[in-house]
């Protein structure tokens, strides 16, 4: 649905060329929820503005549904943009318009529907986002979560194929964030939309995305299925993002008395997350362990568990081998298990 081919983008700053994107090669499939994550200044918003060509690349090509939009005429580009909805961090609602008026605005601009058809479409959308009772209110009368739901309804008004979410939840509290993410997930399933989520929060990616690309200093440094990138980050930038979600640096937690053993990271996915494998294996092998940190949660719909352990005792190596044979991912972080 979306493809970037060797995209570069530079801006002129004080007479000098400042690179914002460097050699972006990216493919986003139809119907998936794709996350683009990175710290502030990584180039995320610049990248997403290339999808609808609000920013044009300095070099390279952008393809939407197989069409090179960088070569489109202005008239054709307007048509393409109607198939791309956008949700903003700070809502960007028209303060002088009611909720219904904000949702109707892109339909009036498009000029393809009658006034009656517009009213019907607006009513459908407000019902879908749970705001039918607020149609006559103005943005100042709404909570942050309600404003974002208006933004979602407005973005869906013209029945787009692509939905761009630029930090759509960063201005919301955690509970509201979860409800908005759930709504986006439902919309993805119902309308088979391709959704691109721009965020600096790994938890947002973990909750909703199928695949993710990590952006650092204008370059994609890591990409793949969310579970692989989240549970086994390779690039230092990705590792920092994961640690910020509560996955601490395990080497800092290792107690001094355990230096004679080894520190390991055990990762389980799916049903095995809830099985007492560790207990059974260590009892059978005689290995001893201390739990340094751990987490059990979900990546989208898949449960996972990750434990950081200090392993000691003569049976440590045998225990780790038994766990690996049972499908547990075993990574030695520090020391040697004997």
Coordinates of C-alpha atoms in Angstrom, one line a residue:
X1 CA 0.0 0.0 0.0
X2 CA 2.9 2.4 0.9
X3 CA 6.4 2.2 -0.4
X4 CA 9.4 4.4 0.1
X5 CA 12.3 3.9 -2.3
X6 CA 15.6 5.5 -1.3
X7 CA 13.9 8.6 0.1
X8 CA 16.1 11.5 1.2
X9 CA 15.0 14.8 2.6
X10 CA 17.0 17.8 3.6
X11 CA 16.0 21.3 4.8
X12 CA 17.9 24.5 4.4
X13 CA 18.9 25.9 7.8
X14 CA 20.9 29.1 8.0
X15 CA 22.1 28.5 4.5
X16 CA 23.2 25.0 5.1
X17 CA 21.6 21.7 4.1
X18 CA 20.3 19.8 7.2
X19 CA 19.4 16.1 6.4
X20 CA 16.1 14.9 8.0
X21 CA 15.7 11.6 6.2
X22 CA 18.5 9.5 4.7
X23 CA 18.0 6.5 2.4
X24 CA 14.6 5.4 3.6
X25 CA 13.5 2.1 2.1
X26 CA 10.2 1.0 3.6
X27 CA 7.2 -1.2 2.5
X28 CA 3.9 -1.1 4.4
X29 CA 1.4 -3.8 3.4
X30 CA -2.3 -3.2 2.8
X31 CA -4.5 -3.7 5.9
X32 CA -1.7 -3.8 8.5
X33 CA -1.1 -1.5 11.4
X34 CA 2.5 -0.2 11.0
X35 CA 4.4 1.6 13.7
X36 CA 7.2 4.2 13.1
X37 CA 8.9 4.9 16.4
X38 CA 11.8 7.0 17.5
X39 CA 12.8 9.7 20.0
X40 CA 12.0 13.4 19.3
X41 CA 13.9 14.7 16.3
X42 CA 14.4 11.3 14.8
X43 CA 12.4 12.3 11.6
X44 CA 9.1 10.5 12.3
X45 CA 6.7 13.4 11.5
X46 CA 8.8 14.3 8.4
X47 CA 8.5 10.7 7.2
X48 CA 4.7 10.5 7.7
X49 CA 4.2 13.8 5.8
X50 CA 5.8 12.2 2.8
X51 CA 3.0 9.7 2.6
X52 CA 0.5 12.4 1.4
X53 CA 3.3 14.6 0.0
X54 CA 2.8 17.4 2.4
X55 CA 6.6 17.1 2.3
X56 CA 8.3 16.2 -1.0
X57 CA 11.5 14.2 -0.9
X58 CA 14.7 15.8 -2.0
X59 CA 15.3 12.5 -3.9
X60 CA 13.7 9.1 -4.1
X61 CA 10.2 8.0 -4.7
X62 CA 7.0 7.4 -2.7
X63 CA 4.4 4.9 -4.0
X64 CA 0.8 4.7 -2.8
X65 CA -1.0 1.5 -3.9
X66 CA 1.6 1.1 -6.7
X67 CA 1.3 4.6 -8.0
X68 CA 4.4 7.0 -7.9
X69 CA 2.8 10.0 -6.2
X70 CA 6.0 12.0 -6.5
X71 CA 5.3 12.1 -10.2
X72 CA 1.6 13.0 -9.9
X73 CA 0.1 16.2 -11.2
X74 CA -1.4 18.5 -8.6
X75 CA -5.0 17.5 -9.6
X76 CA -4.2 13.8 -9.3
X77 CA -2.4 14.4 -6.0
X78 CA -5.6 16.0 -4.6
X79 CA -7.5 12.8 -5.5
X80 CA -4.8 10.7 -3.8
X81 CA -4.9 12.8 -0.7
X82 CA -8.7 12.1 -0.4
X83 CA -7.8 8.4 0.1
X84 CA -5.5 9.3 3.1
X85 CA -6.9 10.4 6.4
X86 CA -4.9 11.9 9.2
X87 CA -5.2 12.1 13.0
X88 CA -3.1 14.8 14.8
X89 CA -1.5 15.0 18.2
X90 CA -3.4 18.2 19.2
X91 CA -6.6 17.3 17.4
X92 CA -6.7 20.3 15.0
X93 CA -10.4 20.7 15.3
X94 CA -12.2 23.9 14.1
X95 CA -13.2 25.7 17.3
X96 CA -16.1 27.5 15.5
X97 CA -17.7 24.3 14.3
X98 CA -19.7 21.8 16.2
X99 CA -18.7 18.1 16.5
X100 CA -20.9 17.3 13.5
X101 CA -19.6 20.3 11.6
X102 CA -16.0 19.2 12.1
X103 CA -16.7 15.7 10.8
X104 CA -18.7 17.1 7.9
X105 CA -15.9 19.5 6.9
X106 CA -13.9 17.2 4.6
X107 CA -17.1 16.0 3.0
X108 CA -18.1 19.5 2.1
X109 CA -14.7 20.2 0.7
X110 CA -14.9 17.1 -1.5
X111 CA -18.3 18.2 -2.8
X112 CA -19.3 14.7 -3.9
X113 CA -22.3 14.3 -1.5
X114 CA -25.6 16.0 -1.0
X115 CA -26.4 17.8 2.2
X116 CA -28.6 14.9 3.2
X117 CA -25.9 12.3 2.4
X118 CA -23.4 14.3 4.5
X119 CA -25.7 14.3 7.5
X120 CA -26.2 10.5 7.2
X121 CA -22.5 9.9 6.9
X122 CA -21.7 12.2 9.9
X123 CA -24.3 10.4 12.0
X124 CA -22.8 7.0 11.1
X125 CA -19.3 8.1 12.0
X126 CA -20.3 9.7 15.3
X127 CA -22.2 6.6 16.3
X128 CA -19.1 4.5 15.5
X129 CA -16.8 6.5 17.7
X130 CA -19.5 6.8 20.4
X131 CA -20.2 10.5 20.2
X132 CA -23.7 10.6 18.7
X133 CA -24.9 12.4 21.8
X134 CA -22.3 15.2 21.4
X135 CA -23.0 16.1 17.8
X136 CA -24.1 19.7 18.7
X137 CA -21.3 20.4 21.1
X138 CA -18.2 22.5 20.4
X139 CA -14.6 21.3 20.9
X140 CA -14.1 23.4 24.0
X141 CA -16.9 21.4 25.7
X142 CA -15.1 18.0 25.1
X143 CA -12.5 16.1 26.9
X144 CA -9.2 15.2 25.2
X145 CA -10.3 11.7 24.4
X146 CA -13.6 13.0 22.9
X147 CA -11.7 15.5 20.8
X148 CA -9.5 12.7 19.5
X149 CA -12.5 10.6 18.6
X150 CA -13.9 13.5 16.7
X151 CA -10.6 13.7 14.9
X152 CA -10.8 9.9 14.1
X153 CA -14.4 10.3 12.7
X154 CA -13.3 13.3 10.6
X155 CA -10.3 11.3 9.2
X156 CA -12.7 8.5 8.2
X157 CA -15.3 10.7 6.6
X158 CA -14.1 10.4 3.0
X159 CA -13.6 6.6 3.3
X160 CA -9.8 6.6 3.1
X161 CA -7.6 3.6 2.4
X162 CA -4.8 4.8 4.6
X163 CA -5.0 6.4 8.1
X164 CA -2.0 8.3 9.4
X165 CA -1.7 8.8 13.2
X166 CA 0.9 11.4 14.1
X167 CA 1.5 11.0 17.9
X168 CA -2.3 10.6 18.2
X169 CA -2.3 9.5 21.8
X170 CA 0.7 11.5 23.3
X171 CA -1.6 14.3 24.6
X172 CA -4.0 11.8 26.4
X173 CA -3.9 10.2 29.8
X174 CA -3.1 6.4 30.0
X175 CA -6.7 5.3 30.3
X176 CA -7.9 7.4 27.4
X177 CA -4.9 6.3 25.4
X178 CA -6.0 2.6 25.8
X179 CA -9.6 3.4 24.7
X180 CA -8.4 5.3 21.6
X181 CA -6.0 2.5 20.7
X182 CA -8.8 0.0 21.0
X183 CA -10.9 2.1 18.7
X184 CA -8.2 2.2 16.1
X185 CA -7.7 -1.5 16.3
X186 CA -11.4 -2.1 15.7
X187 CA -11.4 0.4 12.8
X188 CA -8.5 -1.5 11.2
X189 CA -10.4 -4.7 11.4
X190 CA -13.8 -3.4 10.3
X191 CA -12.7 -1.2 7.4
X192 CA -9.5 -3.1 6.4
X193 CA -7.6 0.2 6.6
X194 CA -3.9 0.5 6.4
X195 CA -2.9 2.4 9.6
X196 CA 0.5 4.1 10.1
X197 CA 1.2 5.0 13.7
X198 CA 3.9 7.6 14.5
X199 CA 4.9 7.6 18.1
X200 CA 7.8 7.8 20.6
X201 CA 6.0 5.3 22.9
X202 CA 6.9 1.7 22.6
X203 CA 3.8 0.7 24.5
X204 CA 1.6 2.2 21.8
X205 CA 3.4 0.1 19.2
X206 CA 3.1 -3.0 21.4
X207 CA -0.6 -2.6 21.9
X208 CA -1.8 -2.1 18.3
X209 CA 0.9 -2.6 15.6
X210 CA 1.7 -5.6 13.5
X211 CA 5.1 -4.4 12.4
X212 CA 7.4 -1.6 13.3
X213 CA 10.3 0.5 12.0
X214 CA 12.7 2.2 14.4
X215 CA 13.9 5.6 13.2
X216 CA 17.1 7.2 14.5
X217 CA 18.7 10.4 13.2
X218 CA 16.7 10.1 10.0
X219 CA 17.5 6.4 9.3
X220 CA 15.7 3.2 9.8
X221 CA 17.9 1.2 12.1
X222 CA 15.7 -1.7 12.8
X223 CA 12.4 -3.1 11.5
X224 CA 10.3 -6.2 11.7
X225 CA 7.4 -7.9 13.5
X226 CA 6.7 -6.0 16.8
X227 CA 7.3 -9.1 19.0
X228 CA 10.8 -9.6 17.5
X229 CA 11.8 -6.0 17.7
X230 CA 10.3 -5.5 21.2
X231 CA 11.6 -8.7 22.8
X232 CA 15.0 -8.9 21.1
X233 CA 16.1 -5.4 20.2
X234 CA 19.4 -5.2 18.4
X235 CA 20.2 -1.5 17.8
X236 CA 21.1 0.6 20.9
X237 CA 18.4 3.1 20.0
X238 CA 15.8 0.4 20.0
X239 CA 17.1 -1.0 23.3
X240 CA 16.7 2.5 24.9
X241 CA 13.1 2.7 23.8
X242 CA 12.4 -0.8 25.2
X243 CA 14.1 0.0 28.5
X244 CA 11.9 3.2 28.8
X245 CA 8.8 0.9 28.9
X246 CA 10.0 -0.6 32.2
X247 CA 12.4 -3.3 30.8
X248 CA 15.4 -2.3 32.8
X249 CA 19.1 -2.8 32.1
X250 CA 19.5 -6.2 33.6
X251 CA 23.3 -5.9 34.1
X252 CA 22.7 -3.1 36.6
X253 CA 20.5 -5.4 38.7
X254 CA 22.9 -8.2 39.1
X255 CA 23.8 -8.6 42.8
X256 CA 27.5 -8.8 43.7
X257 CA 27.2 -12.2 45.2
X258 CA 25.8 -13.6 42.0
X259 CA 28.8 -12.6 39.8
X260 CA 30.1 -16.2 40.0
X261 CA 27.1 -17.4 38.1
X262 CA 25.5 -15.9 35.0
X263 CA 22.7 -13.5 34.1
X264 CA 20.2 -14.7 31.5
X265 CA 17.1 -13.4 29.7
X266 CA 14.3 -15.9 29.2
X267 CA 11.5 -15.0 26.8
X268 CA 8.3 -17.0 26.2
X269 CA 5.5 -16.3 23.8
X270 CA 2.0 -17.7 23.5
X271 CA 0.5 -20.4 25.8
X272 CA 3.9 -21.4 27.2
X273 CA 4.0 -18.0 29.0
X274 CA 1.7 -19.4 31.6
X275 CA 3.3 -22.8 32.1
X276 CA 5.6 -23.6 35.1
X277 CA 8.6 -24.6 33.0
X278 CA 11.2 -22.8 35.0
X279 CA 10.0 -24.4 38.2
X280 CA 10.0 -27.9 36.8
X281 CA 13.4 -27.6 35.0
X282 CA 15.3 -26.1 37.9
X283 CA 13.9 -28.7 40.3
X284 CA 15.0 -31.5 38.0
X285 CA 18.5 -30.1 37.3
X286 CA 19.3 -28.7 40.7
X287 CA 20.0 -25.2 39.3
X288 CA 19.4 -22.2 41.6
X289 CA 18.1 -18.9 40.3
X290 CA 17.2 -15.4 41.5
X291 CA 14.6 -13.3 39.7
X292 CA 16.1 -9.9 39.0
X293 CA 13.2 -8.5 37.0
X294 CA 10.3 -9.7 35.0
X295 CA 7.2 -8.9 33.0
X296 CA 4.2 -10.7 31.7
X297 CA 2.0 -8.8 29.2
X298 CA 0.7 -8.9 25.6
X299 CA 2.0 -7.8 22.3
X300 CA -1.3 -7.0 20.5
X301 CA -3.2 -10.3 21.1
X302 CA -0.2 -12.5 21.9
X303 CA 0.9 -13.1 25.5
X304 CA 4.6 -13.0 26.3
X305 CA 6.8 -13.3 29.4
X306 CA 10.3 -12.0 29.9
X307 CA 12.4 -12.8 33.0
X308 CA 15.9 -11.7 33.9
X309 CA 17.5 -14.3 36.1
X310 CA 20.8 -14.9 38.0
X311 CA 21.6 -18.6 37.5
X312 CA 24.0 -20.5 39.8
X313 CA 24.7 -24.1 40.7
X314 CA 26.1 -27.1 38.8
X315 CA 22.9 -27.6 36.9
X316 CA 22.6 -24.1 35.4
X317 CA 23.8 -25.0 31.9
X318 CA 21.6 -28.1 31.8
X319 CA 18.6 -26.1 33.0
X320 CA 19.1 -23.5 30.3
X321 CA 19.4 -26.2 27.6
X322 CA 16.2 -27.9 28.9
X323 CA 14.4 -24.5 28.7
X324 CA 15.7 -23.9 25.2
X325 CA 14.5 -27.4 24.1
X326 CA 11.0 -26.5 25.4
X327 CA 10.9 -23.4 23.1
X328 CA 12.0 -20.8 25.6
X329 CA 14.3 -18.1 24.1
X330 CA 17.5 -18.1 26.2
X331 CA 20.0 -15.3 26.0
X332 CA 23.1 -15.2 28.3
X333 CA 23.6 -11.5 29.2
X334 CA 26.6 -11.8 31.5
X335 CA 28.9 -14.5 32.8
X336 CA 29.1 -18.1 31.9
X337 CA 26.6 -20.8 32.9
X338 CA 28.3 -24.1 33.8

